[in-house]
Coordinates of C-alpha atoms in Angstrom, one line a residue:
M57 CA 0.0 0.0 0.0
A58 CA 1.3 3.4 -1.0
W59 CA 2.1 5.9 1.7
N60 CA -0.4 8.4 0.3
E61 CA -3.3 6.0 -0.5
P62 CA -6.5 6.1 1.6
G63 CA -6.3 4.1 4.7
G64 CA -2.6 3.8 4.5
N65 CA -0.2 4.8 7.1
G66 CA 0.1 8.5 6.3
S67 CA 1.9 9.4 9.3
K68 CA 5.2 9.6 7.5
D69 CA 6.3 10.1 3.8
P70 CA 9.5 8.8 2.3
W71 CA 11.4 11.9 3.4
G72 CA 10.5 11.3 7.0
H73 CA 7.9 14.1 7.2
R74 CA 4.7 13.6 8.9
K75 CA 1.3 14.5 7.5
N76 CA 0.7 18.2 6.9
E77 CA 4.5 18.9 7.1
Q78 CA 6.5 20.5 4.2
G79 CA 7.9 18.0 1.7
P80 CA 11.1 18.3 -0.4
P81 CA 11.6 21.5 -2.3
D82 CA 10.6 21.7 -6.0
L83 CA 13.5 22.3 -8.5
D84 CA 11.5 24.7 -10.6
E85 CA 10.6 26.7 -7.6
V86 CA 14.2 27.0 -6.5
I87 CA 15.2 28.3 -10.0
K88 CA 12.4 30.8 -9.9
K89 CA 13.5 32.2 -6.5
M90 CA 17.1 32.5 -7.7
R91 CA 16.0 34.4 -10.8
D92 CA 13.8 36.7 -8.8
K93 CA 16.8 37.5 -6.5
L94 CA 19.1 38.3 -9.4
G95 CA 16.4 40.4 -11.0
G96 CA 16.0 42.4 -7.8
W97 CA 19.8 43.0 -7.6
F98 CA 20.1 44.2 -11.2
G99 CA 16.9 46.3 -11.3
G100 CA 14.5 43.7 -12.8
N101 CA 10.9 43.1 -11.5
P102 CA 10.6 39.6 -10.1
N103 CA 6.8 39.6 -10.7
R104 CA 7.2 40.1 -14.5
P105 CA 6.9 37.1 -16.7
I106 CA 10.0 35.8 -18.5
G107 CA 10.4 37.4 -21.9
G108 CA 9.2 40.9 -20.8
S109 CA 11.1 44.2 -21.2
G110 CA 12.6 43.7 -17.8
D111 CA 14.7 40.8 -19.1
N112 CA 16.4 43.0 -21.7
L113 CA 17.4 45.5 -19.0
S114 CA 18.8 42.7 -16.8
G115 CA 20.8 41.3 -19.7
L116 CA 22.4 44.7 -20.5
T117 CA 23.4 45.2 -16.9
V118 CA 24.9 41.7 -16.8
T119 CA 26.9 42.5 -20.0
I120 CA 28.2 45.7 -18.6
L121 CA 29.1 44.1 -15.4
M122 CA 30.9 41.2 -17.1
G123 CA 32.8 43.8 -19.3
A124 CA 33.9 45.7 -16.1
L125 CA 35.0 42.4 -14.5
L126 CA 37.0 41.5 -17.6
G127 CA 38.7 44.9 -17.7
I128 CA 39.6 44.6 -14.0
W129 CA 40.9 41.1 -14.7
L130 CA 43.1 42.3 -17.5
L131 CA 44.5 45.0 -15.3
F132 CA 46.0 42.3 -13.1
G133 CA 48.3 41.4 -16.0
F134 CA 50.5 44.4 -15.6
Y135 CA 53.7 44.0 -13.7
I136 CA 57.0 45.8 -13.1
V137 CA 60.5 44.3 -13.3
Q138 CA 63.1 46.0 -11.2
P139 CA 66.6 46.7 -12.6
A140 CA 68.1 43.9 -10.6
E141 CA 65.4 41.4 -11.6
R142 CA 64.4 39.2 -14.5
G143 CA 60.7 38.3 -15.1
V144 CA 60.0 34.7 -16.2
V145 CA 56.6 34.4 -17.9
T146 CA 54.8 31.0 -18.0
R147 CA 51.5 30.0 -19.7
F148 CA 49.7 27.2 -17.9
G149 CA 53.1 26.3 -16.4
R150 CA 55.1 26.3 -19.7
Y151 CA 57.9 28.8 -20.2
Q152 CA 57.1 31.6 -22.6
Q153 CA 59.7 34.4 -22.3
T154 CA 62.1 36.3 -20.0
T155 CA 61.5 40.0 -19.6
D156 CA 64.0 42.7 -18.5
Q157 CA 63.4 45.7 -16.3
G158 CA 60.4 47.9 -16.9
L159 CA 56.6 47.7 -17.2
H160 CA 55.2 44.6 -18.9
W161 CA 51.9 42.9 -19.4
H162 CA 50.9 39.2 -19.5
L163 CA 47.6 37.4 -19.6
P164 CA 46.4 37.4 -15.9
Y165 CA 46.2 34.4 -13.7
P166 CA 45.3 31.5 -14.2
I167 CA 46.3 31.7 -17.9
E168 CA 49.8 33.2 -17.4
D169 CA 52.0 33.8 -14.4
V170 CA 55.3 35.6 -13.9
Q171 CA 58.1 34.8 -11.5
K172 CA 60.7 37.5 -10.7
I173 CA 64.3 36.4 -10.1
D174 CA 66.9 38.7 -8.5
V175 CA 70.0 38.3 -10.7
Q176 CA 72.2 40.7 -8.7
Q177 CA 71.7 39.1 -5.3
V178 CA 75.0 37.5 -4.1
R179 CA 74.3 34.2 -2.4
A180 CA 76.8 32.0 -0.5
I181 CA 77.1 28.4 0.7
N182 CA 79.5 27.0 3.3
H183 CA 81.2 23.7 2.6
K184 CA 83.3 21.8 5.1
A185 CA 84.6 18.3 4.5
L186 CA 87.5 15.9 5.0
M187 CA 89.5 15.3 1.8
L188 CA 92.1 12.7 0.9
T189 CA 95.2 14.1 -0.7
E190 CA 97.5 12.6 -3.3
D191 CA 100.1 11.6 -0.7
E192 CA 97.3 9.7 1.2
N193 CA 96.9 12.2 4.0
I194 CA 93.5 13.5 5.3
V195 CA 93.0 17.3 5.4
E196 CA 89.9 19.2 6.7
I197 CA 88.9 22.0 4.4
E198 CA 86.3 24.7 4.9
L199 CA 85.4 27.1 2.2
V200 CA 82.7 29.6 1.1
V201 CA 81.3 29.8 -2.4
Q202 CA 79.7 33.0 -3.5
Y203 CA 77.4 32.9 -6.5
Q204 CA 74.4 34.5 -8.2
V205 CA 71.9 33.8 -11.0
G206 CA 73.3 34.7 -14.4
E207 CA 72.1 37.8 -16.2
N208 CA 71.6 36.1 -19.6
E209 CA 68.1 35.5 -20.8
T210 CA 68.3 31.7 -20.5
D211 CA 70.0 31.7 -17.0
A212 CA 66.8 32.7 -15.2
K213 CA 64.8 30.1 -17.1
N214 CA 67.4 27.4 -16.4
Y215 CA 67.4 28.3 -12.7
L216 CA 63.6 27.8 -12.4
F217 CA 62.9 24.9 -14.7
N218 CA 66.1 23.0 -15.7
V219 CA 67.2 21.7 -12.3
L220 CA 65.0 20.8 -9.4
E221 CA 67.2 22.3 -6.7
P222 CA 70.0 24.5 -8.3
D223 CA 71.5 25.6 -5.0
N224 CA 71.8 22.0 -3.8
T225 CA 73.3 21.1 -7.2
L226 CA 75.9 23.8 -6.7
H227 CA 76.7 22.4 -3.2
Q228 CA 77.3 18.9 -4.7
A229 CA 79.4 20.3 -7.5
T230 CA 81.6 22.1 -5.0
E231 CA 82.3 18.9 -3.1
S232 CA 83.0 17.0 -6.3
A233 CA 85.4 19.7 -7.7
L234 CA 87.2 20.1 -4.3
R235 CA 87.7 16.3 -4.0
E236 CA 89.2 16.2 -7.5
I237 CA 91.6 19.1 -6.9
V238 CA 92.7 18.1 -3.4
G239 CA 93.0 14.5 -4.5
S240 CA 95.6 15.5 -7.1
S241 CA 97.7 17.7 -4.6
N242 CA 100.0 17.0 -1.7
M243 CA 98.9 17.8 1.8
D244 CA 101.7 20.3 2.4
A245 CA 100.9 22.2 -0.7
V246 CA 97.2 22.5 0.2
L247 CA 97.9 23.7 3.7
T248 CA 100.7 26.2 2.9
N249 CA 101.8 27.7 -0.4
E250 CA 99.2 26.4 -2.9
R251 CA 96.0 27.5 -1.3
D252 CA 95.4 30.2 -3.9
R253 CA 95.9 27.7 -6.6
V254 CA 93.4 25.3 -5.1
T255 CA 90.7 28.0 -4.8
A256 CA 91.3 29.3 -8.4
D257 CA 91.1 25.7 -9.8
A258 CA 88.0 25.0 -7.7
T259 CA 86.3 28.2 -9.1
K260 CA 86.9 27.1 -12.7
L261 CA 85.8 23.5 -12.1
I262 CA 82.7 24.4 -10.2
Q263 CA 81.6 26.8 -12.9
T264 CA 82.2 24.1 -15.6
I265 CA 80.1 21.6 -13.7
V266 CA 77.1 23.9 -13.1
N267 CA 77.3 25.0 -16.8
N268 CA 77.1 21.4 -17.9
Y269 CA 74.0 20.9 -15.7
Q270 CA 72.5 24.2 -17.1
T271 CA 71.6 25.5 -13.6
G272 CA 71.8 29.2 -14.7
L273 CA 74.2 29.9 -11.8
K274 CA 77.4 32.0 -12.0
V275 CA 80.2 31.4 -9.5
I276 CA 81.7 34.7 -8.3
S277 CA 84.5 33.5 -5.9
V278 CA 85.7 30.6 -3.8
N279 CA 87.3 31.5 -0.5
M280 CA 89.1 28.9 1.6
Q281 CA 88.3 29.7 5.2
N282 CA 90.4 27.0 6.8
A283 CA 92.6 24.1 5.9
Q284 CA 94.2 21.9 8.6
P285 CA 94.8 18.3 9.4
P286 CA 92.3 16.3 11.5
E287 CA 92.2 17.2 15.2
A288 CA 93.9 13.9 16.2
V289 CA 97.2 14.7 14.4
Q290 CA 97.2 18.5 14.7
S291 CA 99.9 18.6 17.4
A292 CA 102.3 16.4 15.4
F293 CA 101.6 18.4 12.3
A294 CA 102.3 21.6 14.1
D295 CA 105.8 20.3 15.0
V296 CA 106.4 19.4 11.4
I297 CA 105.4 22.9 10.3
K298 CA 107.6 24.5 12.9
A299 CA 110.6 22.3 11.8
R300 CA 109.9 23.3 8.2
E301 CA 109.8 27.0 9.1
D302 CA 113.1 26.6 11.0
E303 CA 114.6 25.0 7.9
E304 CA 113.4 27.9 5.7
R305 CA 114.8 30.4 8.2
S306 CA 118.2 28.7 8.1
K307 CA 118.2 28.6 4.4
N308 CA 117.4 32.3 4.2
K309 CA 120.1 33.1 6.7
A310 CA 122.6 31.1 4.7
Q311 CA 121.6 32.7 1.5
T312 CA 122.0 36.1 3.1
Y313 CA 125.5 35.2 4.3
K314 CA 126.4 33.9 0.9
N315 CA 125.2 37.1 -0.8
G316 CA 127.3 39.1 1.6
V317 CA 130.4 37.1 1.0
V318 CA 130.0 37.1 -2.7
E319 CA 129.5 40.9 -2.8
Q320 CA 132.5 41.4 -0.5
A321 CA 134.7 39.2 -2.7
G322 CA 133.5 40.9 -5.8
G323 CA 134.4 44.3 -4.3
T324 CA 137.8 43.1 -3.2
A325 CA 138.5 41.6 -6.7
G326 CA 137.4 44.8 -8.3
K327 CA 139.7 46.8 -6.1
L328 CA 142.7 44.5 -6.9
I329 CA 141.9 44.8 -10.6
E330 CA 141.8 48.6 -10.4
E331 CA 145.1 48.7 -8.4
A332 CA 146.7 46.4 -10.9
K333 CA 145.6 48.6 -13.8
A334 CA 146.9 51.7 -12.0
Y335 CA 150.2 50.0 -11.2
K336 CA 150.5 48.9 -14.9
S337 CA 149.8 52.4 -16.0
M338 CA 152.5 53.7 -13.6
V339 CA 155.1 51.2 -14.7
V340 CA 154.4 51.9 -18.4
A341 CA 154.5 55.7 -17.8
H342 CA 157.7 55.4 -15.8
A343 CA 159.4 53.2 -18.5
Q344 CA 158.4 55.6 -21.2
G345 CA 159.8 58.5 -19.2
E346 CA 163.0 56.7 -18.5
T347 CA 163.3 55.9 -22.2
Q348 CA 162.8 59.5 -23.2
R349 CA 165.3 60.6 -20.5
F350 CA 167.9 58.1 -21.7
A351 CA 167.3 59.2 -25.3
K352 CA 168.0 62.8 -24.3
I353 CA 171.1 61.9 -22.3
L354 CA 172.4 59.9 -25.2
T355 CA 172.0 62.9 -27.4
E356 CA 173.8 65.1 -25.0
Y357 CA 176.5 62.4 -24.4
E358 CA 177.2 62.3 -28.2
K359 CA 177.7 66.0 -28.2
A360 CA 179.9 66.3 -25.1
P361 CA 180.9 62.9 -23.6
T362 CA 183.2 64.3 -20.9
I363 CA 180.8 66.9 -19.6
T364 CA 177.9 64.4 -19.7
R365 CA 179.8 61.8 -17.8
Q366 CA 180.7 64.3 -15.1
R367 CA 177.1 65.5 -14.9
L368 CA 175.8 61.9 -14.6
Y369 CA 178.4 61.2 -11.8
L370 CA 177.3 64.3 -9.9
E371 CA 173.6 63.4 -10.2
A372 CA 174.3 59.9 -9.0
M373 CA 176.3 61.2 -6.0
E374 CA 173.5 63.7 -5.3
A375 CA 170.9 61.0 -5.3
V376 CA 173.0 58.8 -3.0
L377 CA 173.9 61.4 -0.6
D378 CA 170.4 62.9 -0.5
N379 CA 169.0 59.6 1.0
T380 CA 171.8 58.9 3.5
S381 CA 173.1 60.4 6.6
K382 CA 176.5 62.1 6.2
V383 CA 179.0 63.8 8.5
L384 CA 181.1 66.8 7.4
V385 CA 184.4 67.3 9.2
D386 CA 185.9 70.7 9.0
I387 CA 189.7 70.3 8.7
P388 CA 191.9 73.3 8.6
G389 CA 193.5 73.5 5.3
N390 CA 192.6 73.7 1.8
N391 CA 189.5 71.3 1.8
N392 CA 186.7 69.8 3.9
L393 CA 186.7 66.1 4.4
M394 CA 183.4 64.2 4.0
V395 CA 182.8 61.1 6.0
L396 CA 180.2 58.7 4.7
P397 CA 178.4 56.0 6.9
L398 CA 179.0 53.0 4.6
D399 CA 177.3 50.5 6.8
K400 CA 174.1 52.4 6.7
I401 CA 174.4 52.9 3.0
L402 CA 174.8 49.2 2.4
T403 CA 171.9 48.3 4.6
S404 CA 169.7 50.8 2.9
S405 CA 170.8 49.5 -0.5
Q406 CA 170.0 45.9 0.5
L407 CA 166.5 46.9 1.7
T408 CA 165.9 48.7 -1.5
E409 CA 166.8 45.6 -3.6
A410 CA 164.6 43.4 -1.4
A411 CA 161.7 45.7 -1.9
K412 CA 162.1 45.5 -5.6
L413 CA 162.1 41.7 -5.5
T414 CA 158.8 41.6 -3.4
P415 CA 155.9 40.4 -5.7
T416 CA 153.2 42.3 -3.8
L417 CA 151.4 45.1 -5.6
P418 CA 151.8 48.5 -4.1
S419 CA 148.8 50.4 -2.8
T420 CA 147.4 53.1 -5.0
T421 CA 147.9 55.6 -2.2
N422 CA 151.7 55.0 -2.2
M423 CA 152.1 55.3 -5.9
P424 CA 153.7 58.4 -7.2
S425 CA 151.5 60.7 -9.1
Q426 CA 151.9 61.7 -12.7
S427 CA 153.2 65.1 -11.7
E428 CA 155.9 63.5 -9.5
N429 CA 156.9 61.3 -12.4
N430 CA 157.1 64.3 -14.7
K431 CA 159.2 66.1 -12.1
E432 CA 161.5 63.1 -11.7
N433 CA 162.0 62.9 -15.4
D434 CA 162.5 66.6 -15.8
P435 CA 166.2 67.3 -16.3
R436 CA 165.9 70.6 -14.5
S437 CA 164.8 69.0 -11.3
R438 CA 168.0 67.0 -11.2
G439 CA 170.2 70.0 -11.8
E440 CA 170.8 69.4 -15.6
R441 CA 172.0 72.3 -17.5

């Protein structure tokens, strides 16, 4: 028996309502109420039948409203890119273009979207790890890598879409490059005099790796903050470094002493050479003067042999007596008697001969000057007439 038949149990209907209670809403009635509300909002008369003049007015209002909403939506497509940024435009998630600084427009969301990337921001990562060197030693290295997104048109695109985590990729590239460079170097070189070479090679290799992965990143610099052996062997390694420093200090001291000795020897050699040259010039000049003097005496001797012999004798006696002590005894009579100290003369002559045989070179300060040589060779200084 149906629930609404006579005599049936009409206390409840299928929707759980009792008799005389409201049943489920009618779909047509719901649509009519919604249309009446919209007509009231946009100036229509809810009591007018469908198809009247009020419907035309409501349609025009809706068109104007939709146009206004479309205009507002299109205005959301304008965006500004700052000088330090690059704008990456995507359409439904697919890359479209990269825009530079200035005012631009794109189809608003959800059709197109723009992501702004700061290409002048300097970023940094710290890396610290234990590395095995070529000589099978372990060294602890800590460095800082500074980088930024490249300024080329494709760099911003690659940074966003080509690699899932570009910064993490750079970190892994840094470790890989550092292990390759340190693994081909000795521990002493890495810790002392080749740290600049390690950082320079690491910069080039890291950039090569991130370029191969097309991450869009540009490595600015790699700075080694610390490089030391593991903590367990630091004391022993400090002793080795101290011994090496002492060795270098001793080498530098020895090199300094060597340079001083060489310079002093060079100066002494130069002095001896100059003295020898001066002595040579003196001997040559003296020989030339004696030759000229002998030639003049020979000419005079050929003219007057007797007078020349007498003059030579007197000059010789004058030279001998001038350099020796002598005693004059006044004897009454016709002449004075001269007494010569022969023992002293012989002693002086022997000393003179010994000095001539000595091979040492005389000092330039004891050499006679050219004026003295000229005076000695001048016949007038010896009493020649």
